[in-house]
Coordinates of C-alpha atoms in Angstrom, one line a residue:
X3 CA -56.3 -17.4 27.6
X4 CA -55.4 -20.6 28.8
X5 CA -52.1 -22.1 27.8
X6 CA -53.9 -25.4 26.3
X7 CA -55.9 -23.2 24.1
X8 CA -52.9 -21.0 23.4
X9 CA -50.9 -23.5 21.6
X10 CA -54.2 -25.5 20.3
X11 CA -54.1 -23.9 16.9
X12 CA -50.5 -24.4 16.7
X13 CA -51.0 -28.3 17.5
X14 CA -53.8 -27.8 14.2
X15 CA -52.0 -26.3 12.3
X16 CA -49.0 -29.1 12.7
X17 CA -51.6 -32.0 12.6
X18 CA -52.5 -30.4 8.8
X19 CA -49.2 -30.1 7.8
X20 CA -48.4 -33.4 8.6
X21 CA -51.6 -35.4 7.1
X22 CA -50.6 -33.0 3.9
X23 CA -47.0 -34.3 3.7
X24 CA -47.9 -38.2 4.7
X25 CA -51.0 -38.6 2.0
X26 CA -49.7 -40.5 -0.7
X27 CA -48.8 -38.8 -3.9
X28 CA -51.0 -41.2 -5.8
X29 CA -53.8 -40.3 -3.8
X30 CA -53.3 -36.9 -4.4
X31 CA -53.0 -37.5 -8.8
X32 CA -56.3 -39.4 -8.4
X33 CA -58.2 -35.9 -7.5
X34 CA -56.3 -33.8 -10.5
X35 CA -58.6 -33.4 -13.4
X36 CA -57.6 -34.1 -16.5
X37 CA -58.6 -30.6 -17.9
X38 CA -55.6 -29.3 -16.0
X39 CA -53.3 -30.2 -18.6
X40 CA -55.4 -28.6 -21.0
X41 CA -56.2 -25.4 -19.2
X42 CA -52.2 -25.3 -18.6
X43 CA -51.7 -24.9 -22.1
X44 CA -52.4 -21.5 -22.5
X45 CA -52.1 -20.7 -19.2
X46 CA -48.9 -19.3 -18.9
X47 CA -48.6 -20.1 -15.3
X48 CA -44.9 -19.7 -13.2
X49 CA -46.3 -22.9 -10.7
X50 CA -46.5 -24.6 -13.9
X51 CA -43.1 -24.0 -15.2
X52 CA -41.3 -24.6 -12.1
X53 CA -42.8 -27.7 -11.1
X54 CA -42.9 -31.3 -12.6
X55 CA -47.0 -33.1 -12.6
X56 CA -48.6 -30.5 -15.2
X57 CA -45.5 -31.2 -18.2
X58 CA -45.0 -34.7 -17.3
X59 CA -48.4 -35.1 -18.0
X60 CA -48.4 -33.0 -21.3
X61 CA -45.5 -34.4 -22.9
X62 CA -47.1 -38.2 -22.7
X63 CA -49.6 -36.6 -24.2
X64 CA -49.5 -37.0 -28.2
X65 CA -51.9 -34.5 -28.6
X66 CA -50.0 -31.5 -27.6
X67 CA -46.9 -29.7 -29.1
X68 CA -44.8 -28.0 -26.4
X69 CA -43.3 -24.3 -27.3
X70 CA -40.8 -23.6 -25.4
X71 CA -39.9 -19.8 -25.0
X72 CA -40.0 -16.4 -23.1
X73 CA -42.0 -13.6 -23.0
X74 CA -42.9 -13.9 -26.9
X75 CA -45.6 -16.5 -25.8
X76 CA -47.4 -14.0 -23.9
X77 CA -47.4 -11.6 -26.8
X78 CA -51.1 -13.0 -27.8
X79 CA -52.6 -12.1 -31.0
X80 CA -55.3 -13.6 -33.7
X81 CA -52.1 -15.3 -35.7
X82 CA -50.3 -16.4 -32.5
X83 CA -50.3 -19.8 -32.4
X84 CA -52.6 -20.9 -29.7
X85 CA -55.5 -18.9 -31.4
X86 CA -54.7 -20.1 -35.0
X87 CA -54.3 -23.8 -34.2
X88 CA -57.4 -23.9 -32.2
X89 CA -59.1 -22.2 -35.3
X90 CA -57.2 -24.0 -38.0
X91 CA -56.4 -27.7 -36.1
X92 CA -53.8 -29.8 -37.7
X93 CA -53.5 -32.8 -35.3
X94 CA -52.1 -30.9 -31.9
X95 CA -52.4 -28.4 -29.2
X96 CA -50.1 -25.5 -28.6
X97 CA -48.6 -25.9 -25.3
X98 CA -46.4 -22.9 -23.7
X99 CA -43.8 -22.9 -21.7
X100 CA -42.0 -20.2 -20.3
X101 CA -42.3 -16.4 -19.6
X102 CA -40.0 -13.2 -19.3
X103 CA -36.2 -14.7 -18.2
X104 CA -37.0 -18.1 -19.1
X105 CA -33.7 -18.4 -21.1
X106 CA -31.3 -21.0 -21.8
X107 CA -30.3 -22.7 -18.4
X108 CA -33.7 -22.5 -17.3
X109 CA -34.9 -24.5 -19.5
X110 CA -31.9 -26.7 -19.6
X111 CA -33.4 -28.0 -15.8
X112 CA -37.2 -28.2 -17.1
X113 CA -35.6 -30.1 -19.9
X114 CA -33.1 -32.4 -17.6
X115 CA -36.4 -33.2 -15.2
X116 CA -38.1 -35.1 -18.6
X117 CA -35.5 -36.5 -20.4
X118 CA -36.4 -39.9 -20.8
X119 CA -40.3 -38.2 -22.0
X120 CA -38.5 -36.3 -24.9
X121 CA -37.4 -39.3 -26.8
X122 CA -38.8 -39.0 -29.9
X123 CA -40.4 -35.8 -28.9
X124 CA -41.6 -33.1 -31.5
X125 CA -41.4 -29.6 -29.9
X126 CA -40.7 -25.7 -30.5
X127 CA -37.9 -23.9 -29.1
X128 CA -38.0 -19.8 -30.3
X129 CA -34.8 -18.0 -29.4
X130 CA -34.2 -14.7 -28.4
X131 CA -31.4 -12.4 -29.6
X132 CA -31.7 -10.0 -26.2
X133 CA -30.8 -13.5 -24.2
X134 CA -27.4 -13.4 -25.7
X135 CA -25.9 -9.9 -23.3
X136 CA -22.1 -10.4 -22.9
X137 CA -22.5 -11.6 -19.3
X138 CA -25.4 -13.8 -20.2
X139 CA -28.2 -14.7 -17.3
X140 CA -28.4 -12.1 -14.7
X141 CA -29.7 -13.0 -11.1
X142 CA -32.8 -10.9 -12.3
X143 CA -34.0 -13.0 -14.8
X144 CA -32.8 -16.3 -13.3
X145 CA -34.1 -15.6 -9.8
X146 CA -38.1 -15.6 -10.3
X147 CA -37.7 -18.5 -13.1
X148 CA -35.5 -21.2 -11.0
X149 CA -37.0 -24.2 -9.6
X150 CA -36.1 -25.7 -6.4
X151 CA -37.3 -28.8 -7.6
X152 CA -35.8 -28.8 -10.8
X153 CA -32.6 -28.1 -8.8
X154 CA -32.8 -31.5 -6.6
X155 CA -33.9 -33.4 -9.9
X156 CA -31.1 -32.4 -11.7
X157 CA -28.4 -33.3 -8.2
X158 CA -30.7 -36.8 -8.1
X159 CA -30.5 -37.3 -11.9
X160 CA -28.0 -40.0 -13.1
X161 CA -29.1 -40.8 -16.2
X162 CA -28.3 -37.8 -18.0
X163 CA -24.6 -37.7 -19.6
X164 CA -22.2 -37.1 -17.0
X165 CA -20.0 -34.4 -18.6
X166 CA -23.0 -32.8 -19.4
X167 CA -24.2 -32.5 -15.8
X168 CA -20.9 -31.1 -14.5
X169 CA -20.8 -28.3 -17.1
X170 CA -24.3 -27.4 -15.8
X171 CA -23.9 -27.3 -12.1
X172 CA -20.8 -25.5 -12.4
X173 CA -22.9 -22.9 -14.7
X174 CA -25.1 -23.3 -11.4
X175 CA -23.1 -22.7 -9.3
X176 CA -22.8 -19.2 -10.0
X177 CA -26.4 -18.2 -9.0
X178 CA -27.5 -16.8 -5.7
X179 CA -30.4 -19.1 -4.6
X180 CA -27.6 -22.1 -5.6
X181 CA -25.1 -21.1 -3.7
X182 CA -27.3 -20.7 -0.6
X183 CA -29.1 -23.4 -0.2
X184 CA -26.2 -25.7 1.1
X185 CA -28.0 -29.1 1.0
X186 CA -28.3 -28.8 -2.9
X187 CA -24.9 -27.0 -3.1
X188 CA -23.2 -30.0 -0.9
X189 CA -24.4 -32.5 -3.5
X190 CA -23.1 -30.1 -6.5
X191 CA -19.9 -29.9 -5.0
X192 CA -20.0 -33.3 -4.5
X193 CA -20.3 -34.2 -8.1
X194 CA -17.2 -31.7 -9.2
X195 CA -14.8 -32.5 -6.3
X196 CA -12.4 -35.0 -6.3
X197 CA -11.7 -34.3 -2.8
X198 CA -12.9 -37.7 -0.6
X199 CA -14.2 -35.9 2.3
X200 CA -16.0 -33.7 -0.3
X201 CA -17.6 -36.4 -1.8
X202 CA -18.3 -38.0 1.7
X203 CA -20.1 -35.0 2.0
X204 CA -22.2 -35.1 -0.8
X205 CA -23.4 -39.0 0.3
X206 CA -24.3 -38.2 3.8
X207 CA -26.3 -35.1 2.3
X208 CA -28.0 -37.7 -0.4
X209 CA -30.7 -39.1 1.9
X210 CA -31.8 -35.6 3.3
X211 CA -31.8 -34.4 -0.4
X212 CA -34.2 -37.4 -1.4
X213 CA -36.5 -36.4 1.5
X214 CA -36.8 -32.6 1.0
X215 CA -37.4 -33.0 -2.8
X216 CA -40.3 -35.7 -2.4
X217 CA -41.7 -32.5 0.2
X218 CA -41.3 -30.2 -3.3
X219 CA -42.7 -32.9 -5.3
X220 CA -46.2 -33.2 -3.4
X221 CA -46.1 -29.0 -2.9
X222 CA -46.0 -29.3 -6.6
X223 CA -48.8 -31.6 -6.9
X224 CA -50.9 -29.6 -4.6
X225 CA -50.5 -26.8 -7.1
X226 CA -51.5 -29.0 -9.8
X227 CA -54.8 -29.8 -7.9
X228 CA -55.3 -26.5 -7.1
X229 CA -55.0 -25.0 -10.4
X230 CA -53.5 -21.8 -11.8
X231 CA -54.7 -18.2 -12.5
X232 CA -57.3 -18.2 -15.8
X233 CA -56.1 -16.1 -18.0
X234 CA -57.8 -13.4 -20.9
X235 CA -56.9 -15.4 -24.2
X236 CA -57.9 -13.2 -27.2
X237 CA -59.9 -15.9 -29.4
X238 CA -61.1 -14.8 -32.7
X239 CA -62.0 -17.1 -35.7
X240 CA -60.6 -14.3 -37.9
X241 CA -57.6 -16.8 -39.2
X242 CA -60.1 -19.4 -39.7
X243 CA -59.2 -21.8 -42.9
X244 CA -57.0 -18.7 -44.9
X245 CA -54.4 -19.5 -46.9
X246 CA -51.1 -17.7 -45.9
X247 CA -51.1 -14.9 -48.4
X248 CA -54.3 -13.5 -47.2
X249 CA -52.8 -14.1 -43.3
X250 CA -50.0 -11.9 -44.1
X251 CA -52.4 -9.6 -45.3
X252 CA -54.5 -9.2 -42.8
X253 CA -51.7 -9.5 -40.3
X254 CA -50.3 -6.6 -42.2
X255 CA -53.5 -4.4 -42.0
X256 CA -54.2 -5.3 -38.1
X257 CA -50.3 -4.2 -37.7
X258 CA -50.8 -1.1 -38.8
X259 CA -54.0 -0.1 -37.0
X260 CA -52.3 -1.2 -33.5
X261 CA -49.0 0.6 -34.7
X262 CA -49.7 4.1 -35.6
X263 CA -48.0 6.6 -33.1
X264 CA -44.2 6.3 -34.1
X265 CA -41.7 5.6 -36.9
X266 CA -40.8 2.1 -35.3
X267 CA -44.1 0.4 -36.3
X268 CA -44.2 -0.7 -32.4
X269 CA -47.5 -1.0 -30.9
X270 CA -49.2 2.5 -30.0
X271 CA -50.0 0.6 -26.5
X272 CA -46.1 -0.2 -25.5
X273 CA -44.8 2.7 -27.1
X274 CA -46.8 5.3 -24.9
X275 CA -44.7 3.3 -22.6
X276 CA -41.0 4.4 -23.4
X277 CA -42.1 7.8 -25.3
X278 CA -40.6 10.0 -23.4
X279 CA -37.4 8.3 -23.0
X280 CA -37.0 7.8 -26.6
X281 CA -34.9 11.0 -27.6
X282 CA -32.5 10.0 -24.5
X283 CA -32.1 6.7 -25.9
X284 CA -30.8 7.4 -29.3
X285 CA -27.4 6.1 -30.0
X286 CA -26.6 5.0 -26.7
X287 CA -26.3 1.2 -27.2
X288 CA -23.2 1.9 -29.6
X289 CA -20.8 -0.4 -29.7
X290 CA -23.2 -3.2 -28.6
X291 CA -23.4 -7.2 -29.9
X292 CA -25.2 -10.4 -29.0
X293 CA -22.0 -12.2 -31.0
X294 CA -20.4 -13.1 -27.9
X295 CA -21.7 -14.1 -24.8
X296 CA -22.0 -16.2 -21.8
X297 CA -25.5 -17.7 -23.2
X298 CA -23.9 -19.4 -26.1
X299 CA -22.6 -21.8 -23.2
X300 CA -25.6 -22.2 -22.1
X301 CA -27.3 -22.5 -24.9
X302 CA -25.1 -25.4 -25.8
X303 CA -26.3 -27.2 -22.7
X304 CA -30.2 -27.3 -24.0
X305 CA -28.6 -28.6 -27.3
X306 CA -26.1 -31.6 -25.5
X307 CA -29.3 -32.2 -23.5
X308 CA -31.9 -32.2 -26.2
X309 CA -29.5 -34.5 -29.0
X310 CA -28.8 -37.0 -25.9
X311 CA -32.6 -37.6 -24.9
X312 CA -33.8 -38.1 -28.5
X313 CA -35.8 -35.2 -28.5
X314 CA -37.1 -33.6 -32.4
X315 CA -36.8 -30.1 -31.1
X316 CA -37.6 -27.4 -33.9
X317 CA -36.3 -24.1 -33.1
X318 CA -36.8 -20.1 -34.2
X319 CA -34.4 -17.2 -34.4
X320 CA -36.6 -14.3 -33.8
X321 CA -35.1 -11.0 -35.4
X322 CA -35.3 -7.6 -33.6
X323 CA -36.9 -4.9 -34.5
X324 CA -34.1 -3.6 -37.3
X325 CA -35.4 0.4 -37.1
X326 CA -35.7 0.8 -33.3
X327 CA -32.1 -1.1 -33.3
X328 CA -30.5 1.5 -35.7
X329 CA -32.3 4.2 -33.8
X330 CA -30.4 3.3 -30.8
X331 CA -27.0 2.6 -32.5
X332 CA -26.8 -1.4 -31.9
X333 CA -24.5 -1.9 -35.0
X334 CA -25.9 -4.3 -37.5
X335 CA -23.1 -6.4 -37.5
X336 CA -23.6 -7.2 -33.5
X337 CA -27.0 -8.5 -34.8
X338 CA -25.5 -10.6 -37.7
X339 CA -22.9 -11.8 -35.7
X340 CA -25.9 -13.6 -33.4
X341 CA -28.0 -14.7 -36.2
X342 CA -24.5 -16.3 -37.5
X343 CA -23.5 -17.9 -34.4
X344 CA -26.9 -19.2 -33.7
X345 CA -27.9 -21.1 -36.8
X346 CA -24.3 -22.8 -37.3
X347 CA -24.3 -23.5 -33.1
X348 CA -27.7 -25.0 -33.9
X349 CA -27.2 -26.8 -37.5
X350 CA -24.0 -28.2 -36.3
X351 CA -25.6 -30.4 -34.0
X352 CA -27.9 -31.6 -36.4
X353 CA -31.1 -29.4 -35.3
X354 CA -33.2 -27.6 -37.7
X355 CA -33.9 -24.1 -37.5
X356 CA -36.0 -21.6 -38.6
X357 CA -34.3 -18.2 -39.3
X358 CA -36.3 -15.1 -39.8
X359 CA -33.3 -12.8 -39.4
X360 CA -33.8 -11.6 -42.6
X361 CA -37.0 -10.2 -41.9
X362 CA -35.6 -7.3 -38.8
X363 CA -37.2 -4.3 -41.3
X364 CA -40.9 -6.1 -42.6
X365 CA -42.9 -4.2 -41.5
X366 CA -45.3 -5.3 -38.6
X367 CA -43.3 -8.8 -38.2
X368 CA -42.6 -7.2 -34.6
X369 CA -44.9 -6.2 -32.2
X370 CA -43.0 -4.0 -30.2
X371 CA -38.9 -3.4 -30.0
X372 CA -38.0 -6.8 -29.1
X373 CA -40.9 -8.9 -29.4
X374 CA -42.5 -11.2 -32.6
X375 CA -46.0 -9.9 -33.7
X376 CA -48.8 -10.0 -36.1
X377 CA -46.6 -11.2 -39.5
X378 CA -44.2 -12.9 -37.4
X379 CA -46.5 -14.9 -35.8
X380 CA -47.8 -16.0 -39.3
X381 CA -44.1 -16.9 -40.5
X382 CA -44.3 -18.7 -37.5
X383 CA -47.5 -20.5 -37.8
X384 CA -46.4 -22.4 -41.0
X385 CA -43.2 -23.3 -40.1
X386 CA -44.5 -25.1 -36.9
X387 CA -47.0 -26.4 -39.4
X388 CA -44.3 -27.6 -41.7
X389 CA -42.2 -29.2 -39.1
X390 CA -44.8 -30.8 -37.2
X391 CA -46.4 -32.8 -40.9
X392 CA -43.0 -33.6 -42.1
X393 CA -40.4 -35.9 -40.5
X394 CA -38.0 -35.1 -42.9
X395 CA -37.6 -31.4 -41.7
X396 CA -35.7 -32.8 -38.5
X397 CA -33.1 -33.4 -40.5
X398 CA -32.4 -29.8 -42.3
X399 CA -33.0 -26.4 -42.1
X400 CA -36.5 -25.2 -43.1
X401 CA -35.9 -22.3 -46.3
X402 CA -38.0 -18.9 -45.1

């Protein structure tokens, strides 16, 4: 092989790269279909989450309500609410957003990325008591969910509240895929220092930043053009124009034909999952609580964040399951503690919420141990329908 035709596809290869990186980004949004932003809604796709074109998009969008969450929105069902607003519509679109460890600083950076779009925003936040471990976030969960991109926005951002930011990077800080990637962690330091050379620092590094996040910008607009993964949504016209008794009904029935192999009323399909573990497991989170934790910072973030950009957030407390909780030994007072905590953490900035605590033993309100299900999702259904017809529920708590 010659040596010109030895480094030939290498020369390519370059040549692609670079047209990719020097096309203008507008050129590139010309050739995304609009369907995108609809297909995204259900699609529950990572690329999605971590990036910035698809949820820019949505939330100038009036037609969509954005649901903002964890691995509930992937627990699909007849009454979960993508299938019983497309069966039932009432003015918007369900759109999801997030997946398993999508918890509170997480979505703090998807939030800081679209501040000035929330103003005036309606959306759905559902909360979830297993976020709330003494330590909060763990590099497992945080790891596969962070965003490089939402990293750089957040170091570039100086509109958001100043204090504010600080408390977050420092909360940032802590991570692993932070702390190594010194461009972004010369501009975080930058911001907390009060060191001159730090801050020197943290200007030279500015420019460079500025460059590398306008790469991750177009990555994330070739992903947009691309598309995601379709994914299996169980539609079924079965909730179709049913008034919520009968829903809770038939929730009720479907709940107990999919829940039929144990005492915990948790899915036969998820329990065949843990059964043999399940003798082993009894008693052995004694002692436990979600009262106090690391996430309650956090958490307070998304709420600074939220009240500063004007946003109309609505947001759930999603029980546990109350038998399988018992069953292990998780006191009940670790879980009222939580629920407590929560609501008055969430009320006190002004925020309604709606709180189905009470509801840890109704039967068939949870899918599985952690998880909201067939009833929940019903519960759930009206209150979104509630909050999203009546202004006035931004101002209090909605009574369950």
């Amino acid at each position: 092989m010659t040596r010109k035709s030895l480094f030939s596809p290498i020369i390519f290869a370059f040549l692609v790269l670079l047209l990719l990186i020097i096309i203008p980004n507008s050129w590139i949004e010309k050739l995304i279909p609009e369907s995108r932003i609809s297909q995204a809604a259900t699609e529950l796709n990572p690329v999605m989450f971590q990036g910035k074109y698809i949820q820019s998009k949505m939330l100038e969008d009036n037609r969509y309500l954005p649901m903002y969450g964890s691995s509930e929105l992937a627990r699909l069902d007849a009454f979960h609410p993508s299938n019983y607003f497309k069966e039932n519509p009432d003015g918007f679109v369900p759109f999801l957003v997030g997946r398993g460890g999508s918890i509170s600083i997480i979505h703090f950076l998807n939030f800081a990325e679209h501040t000035e779009q929330l103003k005036g925003k309606k959306l759905v936040f559902i909360l979830s008591p297993q976020w709330f471990q003494p330590r909060g976030a763990d590099e497992s969960h945080f790891v596969p969910n962070y965003s490089s991109l939402q990293g750089y926005d957040l170091a570039l951002n100086n509109k958001i509240d100043s204090d504010t930011k600080k408390k977050a990077i420092k909360r940032l800080l802590h991570f692993v895929p932070v702390r190594d990637d010194l461009l972004l962690t010369t501009i975080y330091q930058g911001e907390l220092s009060n060191d001159p050379w730090v801050k020197r620092k943290a200007v030279l590094a500015r420019p460079f930043a500025y460059a590398y996040r306008g790469i991750l910008q177009k990555k994330d607009l070739y992903y947009s053009l691309i598309g995601g993964t379709s994914r299996n949504r169980e539609i079924t016209r079965a909730v179709k124009q049913k008034d919520w008794a009968q829903l809770k009904h038939e929730a009720t029935l479907e709940g107990s034909r999919q829940a039929t192999n144990n005492q915990f009323l948790v899915i036969n399909s998820q329990y065949d999952k843990i059964k043999k573990k399940v003798p082993s497991l009894k008693g052995y989170k004694r002692g436990a609580s979600y009262g106090r934790s690391v996430e309650y910072y956090d958490f307070q973030l998304v709420l600074d964040l939220l009240k500063e950009s004007g946003a109309k957030p609505l947001f759930i407390s999603v029980p546990v399951n109350g038998k399988w909780y018992d069953y292990t030994g998780f006191p009940k007072q670790g879980r009222t503690s939580y629920y407590t905590r929560i609501r008055h953490q969430i009320e006190a900035e002004g925020f309604p919420i709606a709180d189905f605590s009470k509801h840890e033993y109704d039967p068939y309100f949870m899918k599985d141990t952690i998880h909201i299900g067939w009833k929940g999702w019903v519960y759930v259904d009206k209150a979104i329908k509630d909050f999203y017809n009546d202004d006035h529920i931004t101002q209090k708590s909605i009574q369950l």
